[in-house]
Short mmCIF file of C-alpha atoms in Angstrom, two decimals:
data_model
loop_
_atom_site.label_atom_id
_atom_site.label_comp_id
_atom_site.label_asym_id
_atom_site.label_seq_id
_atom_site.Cartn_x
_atom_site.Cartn_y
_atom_site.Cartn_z
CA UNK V 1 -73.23 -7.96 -104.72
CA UNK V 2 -71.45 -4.82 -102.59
CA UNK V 3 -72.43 -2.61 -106.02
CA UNK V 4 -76.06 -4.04 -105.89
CA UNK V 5 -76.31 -3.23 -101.93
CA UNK V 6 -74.47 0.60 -102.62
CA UNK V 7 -77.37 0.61 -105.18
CA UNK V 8 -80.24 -0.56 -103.23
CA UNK V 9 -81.22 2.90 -100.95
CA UNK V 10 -81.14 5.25 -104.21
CA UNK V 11 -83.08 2.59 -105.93
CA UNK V 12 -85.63 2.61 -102.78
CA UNK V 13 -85.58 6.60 -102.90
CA UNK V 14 -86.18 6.76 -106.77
CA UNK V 15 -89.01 4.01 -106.64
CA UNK V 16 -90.74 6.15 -103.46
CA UNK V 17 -90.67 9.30 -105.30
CA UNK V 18 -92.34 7.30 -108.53
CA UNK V 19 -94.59 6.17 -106.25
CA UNK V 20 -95.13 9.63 -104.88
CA UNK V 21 -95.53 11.21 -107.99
CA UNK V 22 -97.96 8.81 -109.39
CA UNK V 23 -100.20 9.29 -106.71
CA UNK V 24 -100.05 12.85 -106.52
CA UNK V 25 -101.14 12.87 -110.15
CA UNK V 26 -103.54 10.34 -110.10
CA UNK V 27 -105.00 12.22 -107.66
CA UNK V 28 -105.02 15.12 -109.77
CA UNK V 29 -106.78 13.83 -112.65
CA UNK V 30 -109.78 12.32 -110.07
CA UNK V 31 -110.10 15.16 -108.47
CA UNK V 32 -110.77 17.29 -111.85
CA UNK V 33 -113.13 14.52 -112.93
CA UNK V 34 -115.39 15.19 -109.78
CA UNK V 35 -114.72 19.22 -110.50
CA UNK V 36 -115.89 18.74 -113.75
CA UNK V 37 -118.82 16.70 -113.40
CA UNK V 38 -119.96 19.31 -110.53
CA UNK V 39 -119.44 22.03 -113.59
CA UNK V 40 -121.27 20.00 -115.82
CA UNK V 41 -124.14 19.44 -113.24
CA UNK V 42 -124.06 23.32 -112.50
CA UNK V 43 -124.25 24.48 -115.93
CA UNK V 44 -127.56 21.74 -116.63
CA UNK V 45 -129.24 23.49 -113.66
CA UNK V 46 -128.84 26.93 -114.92
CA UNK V 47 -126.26 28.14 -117.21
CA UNK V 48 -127.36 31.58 -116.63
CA UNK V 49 -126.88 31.58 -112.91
CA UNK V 50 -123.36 29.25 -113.05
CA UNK V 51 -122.09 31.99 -114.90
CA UNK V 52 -123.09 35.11 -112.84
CA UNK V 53 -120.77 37.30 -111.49
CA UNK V 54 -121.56 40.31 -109.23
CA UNK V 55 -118.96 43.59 -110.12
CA UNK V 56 -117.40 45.02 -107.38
CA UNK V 57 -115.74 47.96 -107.78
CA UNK V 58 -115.31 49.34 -103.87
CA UNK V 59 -114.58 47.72 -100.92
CA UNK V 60 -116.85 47.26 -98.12
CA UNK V 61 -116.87 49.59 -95.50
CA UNK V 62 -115.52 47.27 -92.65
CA UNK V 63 -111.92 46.87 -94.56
CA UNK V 64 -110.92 50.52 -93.84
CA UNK V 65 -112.60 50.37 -90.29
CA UNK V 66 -110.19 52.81 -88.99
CA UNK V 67 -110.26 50.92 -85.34
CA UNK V 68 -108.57 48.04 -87.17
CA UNK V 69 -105.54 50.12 -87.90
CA UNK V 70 -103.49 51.75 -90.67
CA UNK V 71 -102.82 50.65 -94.12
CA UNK V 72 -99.39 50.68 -95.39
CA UNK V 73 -97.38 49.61 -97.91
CA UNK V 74 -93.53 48.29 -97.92
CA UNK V 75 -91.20 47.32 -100.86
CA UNK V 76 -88.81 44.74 -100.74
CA UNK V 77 -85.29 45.82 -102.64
CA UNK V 78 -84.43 42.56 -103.57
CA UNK V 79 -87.48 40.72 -104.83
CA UNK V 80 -88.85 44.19 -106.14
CA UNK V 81 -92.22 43.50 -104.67
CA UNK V 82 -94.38 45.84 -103.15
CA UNK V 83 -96.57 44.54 -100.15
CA UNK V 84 -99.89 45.57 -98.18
CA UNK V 85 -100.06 45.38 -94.26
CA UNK V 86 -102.30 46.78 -91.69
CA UNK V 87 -100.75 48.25 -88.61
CA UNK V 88 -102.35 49.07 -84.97
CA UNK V 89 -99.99 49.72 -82.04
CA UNK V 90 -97.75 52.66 -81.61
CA UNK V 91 -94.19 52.08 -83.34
CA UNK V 92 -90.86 50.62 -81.48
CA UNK V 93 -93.39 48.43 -79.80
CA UNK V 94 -92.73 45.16 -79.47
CA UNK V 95 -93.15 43.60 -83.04
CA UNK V 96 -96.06 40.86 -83.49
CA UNK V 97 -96.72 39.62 -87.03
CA UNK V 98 -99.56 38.15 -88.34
CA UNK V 99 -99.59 35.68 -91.46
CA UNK V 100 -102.89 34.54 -92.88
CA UNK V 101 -103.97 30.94 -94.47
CA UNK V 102 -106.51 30.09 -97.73
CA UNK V 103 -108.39 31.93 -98.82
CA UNK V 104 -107.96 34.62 -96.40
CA UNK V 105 -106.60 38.32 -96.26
CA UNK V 106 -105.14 40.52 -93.78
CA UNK V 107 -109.07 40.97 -92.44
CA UNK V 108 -109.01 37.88 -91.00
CA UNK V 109 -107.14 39.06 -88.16
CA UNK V 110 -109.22 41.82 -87.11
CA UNK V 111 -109.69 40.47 -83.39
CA UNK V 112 -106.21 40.39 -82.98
CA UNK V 113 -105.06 43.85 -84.24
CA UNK V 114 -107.56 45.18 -82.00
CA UNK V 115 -106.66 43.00 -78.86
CA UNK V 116 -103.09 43.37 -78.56
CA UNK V 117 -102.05 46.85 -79.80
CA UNK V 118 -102.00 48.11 -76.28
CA UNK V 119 -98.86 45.98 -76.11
CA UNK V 120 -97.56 45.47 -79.27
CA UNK V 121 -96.93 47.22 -82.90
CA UNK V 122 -99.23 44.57 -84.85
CA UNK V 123 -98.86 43.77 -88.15
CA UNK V 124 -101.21 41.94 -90.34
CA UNK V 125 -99.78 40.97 -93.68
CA UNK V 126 -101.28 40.10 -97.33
CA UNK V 127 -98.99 37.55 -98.10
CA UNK V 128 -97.17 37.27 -101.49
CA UNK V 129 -100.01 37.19 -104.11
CA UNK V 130 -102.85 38.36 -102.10
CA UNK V 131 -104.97 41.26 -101.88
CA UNK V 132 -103.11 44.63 -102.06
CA UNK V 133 -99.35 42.92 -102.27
CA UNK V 134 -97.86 42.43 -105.60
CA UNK V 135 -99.04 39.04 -107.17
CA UNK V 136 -95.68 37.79 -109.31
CA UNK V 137 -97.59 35.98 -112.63
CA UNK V 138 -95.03 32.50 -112.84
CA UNK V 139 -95.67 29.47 -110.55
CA UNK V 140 -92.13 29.58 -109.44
CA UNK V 141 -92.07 32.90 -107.71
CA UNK V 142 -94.38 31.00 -104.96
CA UNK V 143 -91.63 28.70 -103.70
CA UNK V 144 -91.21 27.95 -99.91
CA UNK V 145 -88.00 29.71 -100.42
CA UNK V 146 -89.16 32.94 -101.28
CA UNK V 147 -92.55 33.14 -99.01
CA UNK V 148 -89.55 32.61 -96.11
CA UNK V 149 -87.12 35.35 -98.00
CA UNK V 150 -90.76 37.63 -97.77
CA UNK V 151 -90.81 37.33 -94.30
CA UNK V 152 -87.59 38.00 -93.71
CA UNK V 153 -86.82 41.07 -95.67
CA UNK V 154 -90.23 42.42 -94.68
CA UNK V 155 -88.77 41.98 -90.96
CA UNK V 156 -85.72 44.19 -92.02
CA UNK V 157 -88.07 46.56 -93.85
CA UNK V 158 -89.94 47.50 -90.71
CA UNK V 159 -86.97 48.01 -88.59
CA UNK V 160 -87.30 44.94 -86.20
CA UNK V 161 -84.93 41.97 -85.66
CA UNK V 162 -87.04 39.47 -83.95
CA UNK V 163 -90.98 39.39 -83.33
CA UNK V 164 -93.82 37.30 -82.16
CA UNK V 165 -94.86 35.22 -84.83
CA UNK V 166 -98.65 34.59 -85.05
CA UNK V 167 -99.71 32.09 -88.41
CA UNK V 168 -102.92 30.40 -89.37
CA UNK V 169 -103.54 27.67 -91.75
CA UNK V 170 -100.69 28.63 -95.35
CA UNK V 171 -99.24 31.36 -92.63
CA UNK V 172 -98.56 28.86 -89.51
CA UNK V 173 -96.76 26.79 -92.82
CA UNK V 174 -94.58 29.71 -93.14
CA UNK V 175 -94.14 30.08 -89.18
CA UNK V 176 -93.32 27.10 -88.95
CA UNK V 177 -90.72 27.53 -91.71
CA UNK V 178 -89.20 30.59 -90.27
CA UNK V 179 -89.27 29.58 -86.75
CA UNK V 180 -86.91 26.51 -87.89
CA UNK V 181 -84.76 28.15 -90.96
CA UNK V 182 -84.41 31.90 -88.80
CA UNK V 183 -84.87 30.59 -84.82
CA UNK V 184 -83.59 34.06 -84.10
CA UNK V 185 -86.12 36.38 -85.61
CA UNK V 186 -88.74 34.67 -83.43
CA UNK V 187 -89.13 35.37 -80.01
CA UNK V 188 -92.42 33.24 -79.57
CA UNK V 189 -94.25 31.23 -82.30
CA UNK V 190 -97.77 30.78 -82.45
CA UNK V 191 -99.20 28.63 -84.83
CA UNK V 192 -103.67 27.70 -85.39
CA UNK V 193 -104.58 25.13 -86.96
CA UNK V 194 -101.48 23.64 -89.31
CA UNK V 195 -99.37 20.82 -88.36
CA UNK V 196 -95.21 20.57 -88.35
CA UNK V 197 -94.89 20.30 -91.99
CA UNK V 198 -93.43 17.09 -92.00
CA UNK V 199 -95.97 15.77 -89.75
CA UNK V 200 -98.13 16.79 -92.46
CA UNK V 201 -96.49 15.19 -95.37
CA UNK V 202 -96.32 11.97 -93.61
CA UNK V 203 -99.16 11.72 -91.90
CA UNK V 204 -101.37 12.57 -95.71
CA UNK V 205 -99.27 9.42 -96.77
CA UNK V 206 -100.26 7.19 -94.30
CA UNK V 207 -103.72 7.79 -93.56
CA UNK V 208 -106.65 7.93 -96.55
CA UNK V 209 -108.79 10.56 -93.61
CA UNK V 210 -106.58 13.44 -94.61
CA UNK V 211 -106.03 12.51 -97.60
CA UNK V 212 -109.25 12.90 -98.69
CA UNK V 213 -109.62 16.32 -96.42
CA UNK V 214 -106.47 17.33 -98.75
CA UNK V 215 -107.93 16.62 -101.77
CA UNK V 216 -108.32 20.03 -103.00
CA UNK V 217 -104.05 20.30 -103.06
CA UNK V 218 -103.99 17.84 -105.93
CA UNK V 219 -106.84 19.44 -107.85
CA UNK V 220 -105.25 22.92 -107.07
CA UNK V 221 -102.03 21.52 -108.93
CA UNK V 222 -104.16 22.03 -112.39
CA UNK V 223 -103.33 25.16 -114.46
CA UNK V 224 -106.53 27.43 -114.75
CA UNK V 225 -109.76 25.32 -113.92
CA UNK V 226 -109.07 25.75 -109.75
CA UNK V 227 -109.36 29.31 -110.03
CA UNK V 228 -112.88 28.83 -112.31
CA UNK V 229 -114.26 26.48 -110.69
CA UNK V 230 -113.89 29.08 -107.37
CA UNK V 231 -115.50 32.36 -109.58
CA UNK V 232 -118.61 30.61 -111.05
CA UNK V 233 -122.23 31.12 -109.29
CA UNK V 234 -120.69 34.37 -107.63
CA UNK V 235 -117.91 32.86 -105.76
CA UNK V 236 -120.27 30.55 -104.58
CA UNK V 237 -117.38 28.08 -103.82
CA UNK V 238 -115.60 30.33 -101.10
CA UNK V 239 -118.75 31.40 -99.46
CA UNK V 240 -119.31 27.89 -98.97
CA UNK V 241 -116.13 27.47 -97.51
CA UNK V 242 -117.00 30.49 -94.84
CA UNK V 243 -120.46 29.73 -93.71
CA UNK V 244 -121.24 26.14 -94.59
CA UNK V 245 -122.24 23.69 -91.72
CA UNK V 246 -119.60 21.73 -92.58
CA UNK V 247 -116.39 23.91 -93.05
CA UNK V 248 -117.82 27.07 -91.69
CA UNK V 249 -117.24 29.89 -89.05
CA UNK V 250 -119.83 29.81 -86.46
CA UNK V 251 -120.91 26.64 -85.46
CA UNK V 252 -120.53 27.51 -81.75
CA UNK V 253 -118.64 31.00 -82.28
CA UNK V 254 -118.90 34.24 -84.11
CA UNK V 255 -120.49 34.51 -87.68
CA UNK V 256 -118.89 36.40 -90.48
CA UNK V 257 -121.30 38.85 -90.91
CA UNK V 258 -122.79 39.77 -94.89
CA UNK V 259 -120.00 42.69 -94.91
CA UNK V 260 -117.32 40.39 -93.56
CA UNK V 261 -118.09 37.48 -96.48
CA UNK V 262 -118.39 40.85 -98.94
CA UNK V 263 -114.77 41.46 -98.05
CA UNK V 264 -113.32 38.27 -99.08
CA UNK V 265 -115.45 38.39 -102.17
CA UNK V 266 -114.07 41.69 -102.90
CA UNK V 267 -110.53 40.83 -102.61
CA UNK V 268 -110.78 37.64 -104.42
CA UNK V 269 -113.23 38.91 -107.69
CA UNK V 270 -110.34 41.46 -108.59
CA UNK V 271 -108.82 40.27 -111.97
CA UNK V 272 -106.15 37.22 -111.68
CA UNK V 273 -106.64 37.65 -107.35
CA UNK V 274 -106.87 33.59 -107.10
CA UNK V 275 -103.99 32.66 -109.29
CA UNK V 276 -101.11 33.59 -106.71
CA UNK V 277 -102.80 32.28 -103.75
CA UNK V 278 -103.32 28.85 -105.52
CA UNK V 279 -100.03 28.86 -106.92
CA UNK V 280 -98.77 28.55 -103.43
CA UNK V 281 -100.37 25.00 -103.47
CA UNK V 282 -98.72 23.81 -106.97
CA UNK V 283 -95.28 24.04 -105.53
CA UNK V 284 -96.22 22.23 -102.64
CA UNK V 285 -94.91 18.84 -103.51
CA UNK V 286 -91.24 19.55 -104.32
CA UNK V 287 -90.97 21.53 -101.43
CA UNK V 288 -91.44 18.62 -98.65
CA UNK V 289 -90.65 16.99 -96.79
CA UNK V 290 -87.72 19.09 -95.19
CA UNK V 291 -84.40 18.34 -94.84
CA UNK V 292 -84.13 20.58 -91.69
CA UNK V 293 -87.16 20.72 -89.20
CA UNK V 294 -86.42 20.96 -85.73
CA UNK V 295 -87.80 24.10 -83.71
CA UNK V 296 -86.02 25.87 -81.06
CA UNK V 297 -88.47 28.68 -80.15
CA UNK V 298 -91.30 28.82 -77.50
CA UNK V 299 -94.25 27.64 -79.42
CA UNK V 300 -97.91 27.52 -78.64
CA UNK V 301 -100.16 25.63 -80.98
CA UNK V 302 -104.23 26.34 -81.21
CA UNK V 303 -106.58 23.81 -82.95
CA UNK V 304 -109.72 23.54 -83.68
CA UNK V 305 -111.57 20.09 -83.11
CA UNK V 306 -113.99 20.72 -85.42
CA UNK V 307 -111.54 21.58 -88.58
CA UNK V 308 -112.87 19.59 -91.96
CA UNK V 309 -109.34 20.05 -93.31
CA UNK V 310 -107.02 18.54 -90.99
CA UNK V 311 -106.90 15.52 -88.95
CA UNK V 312 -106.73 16.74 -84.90
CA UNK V 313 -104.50 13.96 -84.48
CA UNK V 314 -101.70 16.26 -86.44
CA UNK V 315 -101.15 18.53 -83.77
CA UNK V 316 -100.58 15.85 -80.83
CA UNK V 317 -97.76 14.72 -83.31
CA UNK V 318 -96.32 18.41 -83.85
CA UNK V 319 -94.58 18.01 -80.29
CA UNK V 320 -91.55 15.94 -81.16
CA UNK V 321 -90.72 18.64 -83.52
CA UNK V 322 -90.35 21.22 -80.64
CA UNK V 323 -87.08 21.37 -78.96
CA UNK V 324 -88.27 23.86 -76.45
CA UNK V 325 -91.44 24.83 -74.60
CA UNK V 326 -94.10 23.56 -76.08
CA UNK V 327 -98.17 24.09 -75.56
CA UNK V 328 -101.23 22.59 -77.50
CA UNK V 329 -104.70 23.83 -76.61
CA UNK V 330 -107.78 21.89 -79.01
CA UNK V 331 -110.66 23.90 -78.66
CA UNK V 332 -113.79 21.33 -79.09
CA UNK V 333 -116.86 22.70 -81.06
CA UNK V 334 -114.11 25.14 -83.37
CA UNK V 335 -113.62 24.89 -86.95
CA UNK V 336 -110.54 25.46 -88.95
CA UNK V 337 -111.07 29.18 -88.90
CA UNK V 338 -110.35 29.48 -84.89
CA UNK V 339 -109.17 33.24 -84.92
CA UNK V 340 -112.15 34.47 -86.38
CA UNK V 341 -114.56 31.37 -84.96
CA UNK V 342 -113.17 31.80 -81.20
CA UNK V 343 -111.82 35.24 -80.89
CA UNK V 344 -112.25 35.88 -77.25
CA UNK V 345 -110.32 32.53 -76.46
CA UNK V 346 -107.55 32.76 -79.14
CA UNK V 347 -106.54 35.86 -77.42
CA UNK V 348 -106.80 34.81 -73.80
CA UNK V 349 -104.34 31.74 -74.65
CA UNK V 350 -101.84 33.97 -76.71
CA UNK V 351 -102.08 36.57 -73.99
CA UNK V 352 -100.86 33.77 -71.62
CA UNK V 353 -98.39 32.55 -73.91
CA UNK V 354 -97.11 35.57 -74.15
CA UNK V 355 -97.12 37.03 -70.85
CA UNK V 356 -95.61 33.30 -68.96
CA UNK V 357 -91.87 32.46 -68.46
CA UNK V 358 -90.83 29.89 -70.81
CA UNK V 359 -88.16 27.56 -70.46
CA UNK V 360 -85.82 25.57 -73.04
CA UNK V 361 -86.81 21.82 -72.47
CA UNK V 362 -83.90 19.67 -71.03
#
């Protein structure tokens, strides 16, 4: 009877993860059925036009906007990888780094580089995989643990010990990450529109809302058919995801203008430029939840009301993660997209964010 009750919690922890696994996969395998039949529907249409694909050999004119700042490149000794940034702000400023979500780019924080490089030396990184940074070929290289080793030898490659740490959607994942593995690189966090992670792992659990919002993580677990499924009809898939009326920029805000959607087109029609970003979601689920997950730093979270991908009531839950000064600010009308939909008022709160005394909480 003792054995049986020693037994009993791994039995309980191997039955969960069953449990966890079948779902995920079950999941998986609905999720390509409704892909497929969309495909399917698609290619009875118009085969000609599912399979179209515009060339695009140059850039558009508004990446190399020099008012946005200064391209740059920076190789990492240990990993071996070589990675993109844009820079505004003089140098020995004040470090503030920028990490972008799905399916973004460094572009997506062109409000910001502009706004704060009177104060700051601004950084806006492609993360591991996208755009102009090196894009390792094998799922494995696109671990939690080395997106967190990027950011931290990337720190060390620019000179700086500590900055302000600014993430959005995949990015505030890795904030969050960094703020609670390396609570000394991180003088303030700032985090739009993604939960604590392990608010977000339970919370997808226990309610069937997000789970459905989330449904694209289990079909992005398939090899191959994600990253078609996003290239046929000329990317017609991500410009939904930019200017629809449902997941879009601009219901109340700015608009992505046709040279801003050209960009992201650009940078994700270059050969293989989808596989690394989506192989960021197929390590996902052995990553979480985490076994260490309290924050210490100053953190500010922004959210969008409107955002068709996560649940608002995430972010009320973030708080009992924070060990320190905490802010939330939900911005009704905004999508998921809040730096680019709300520009003017992202930077107003981070400027006061920045710019107030914070305390550690007793």
């Amino acid at each position: 009877m003792a054995r049986l009750r020693d037994c009993l919690p791994r039995l309980m922890v191997t039955i969960r993860s069953l449990l966890f696994w079948s779902l995920v996969y079950c999941y998986c395998g609905l999720c390509a059925s409704i892909h497929l039949l969309k495909l399917l529907w698609s290619i009875g249409k118009g085969p000609a036009q599912t399979f179209r694909r515009v060339t695009r050999e140059h850039p558009p004119a508004c990446m190399n906007d020099p008012s946005l700042g200064t391209h740059c490149y920076v190789r990492i000794k240990d990993s071996g990888l070589r990675f993109h940034y844009v820079a505004a702000g003089e140098r020995g400023k004040p470090l503030m780094l920028l990490l972008h979500g799905f399916p973004e780019f460094w572009y997506s924080w062109r409000y910001q580089l502009r706004e704060f490089k009177s104060e700051y030396r601004v950084v806006a990184l492609d993360l591991r995989g996208y755009g102009e940074t090196d894009a390792p070929r094998h799922r494995e290289n696109y671990k939690l643990d080395c997106l967190i080793t990027d950011i931290k030898d990337i720190l060390d490659s620019l000179g700086y010990s500590k900055c302000v740490l600014i993430g959005h959607d995949w990015g505030g994942m890795i904030a969050w990450l960094i703020a609670i593995c390396y609570p000394e690189m991180v003088m303030k966090l700032v985090v739009i529109n993604f939960p604590h992670p392990n608010v977000f792992t339970e919370y997808i659990l226990q309610h069937p809302a997000q789970l459905f919002k989330s449904s694209y993580y289990y079909f992005f677990q398939i090899p191959r058919f994600p990253e078609f499924m996003f290239s046929i009809n000329d990317f017609k898939a991500l410009k939904h995801l930019f200017t629809s009326q449902s997941t879009g920029i601009g219901r109340k805000g700015c608009r992505l203008t046709t040279e801003d959607l050209e960009a992201y087109i650009y940078v994700f029609s270059q050969p293989g430029a989808l596989s690394g970003p989506i192989n960021y979601y197929r390590n996902i689920f052995s990553c979480l939840p985490l076994k260490h997950h309290m924050v210490t730093t100053p953190t500010l979270l922004l959210w969008g009301e409107k955002d068709a991908f996560m649940e608002v009531e995430m972010a009320e839950v973030t708080k009992i993660y924070v060990k320190n000064y905490f802010r939330l600010t939900i911005l009704s009308e905004a999508s998921h997209w809040l730096q680019q939909d709300q520009p003017d008022i992202v930077n107003k709160l981070i400027w006061t964010f920045l710019k107030e005394e914070t305390r550690i909480k007793d």
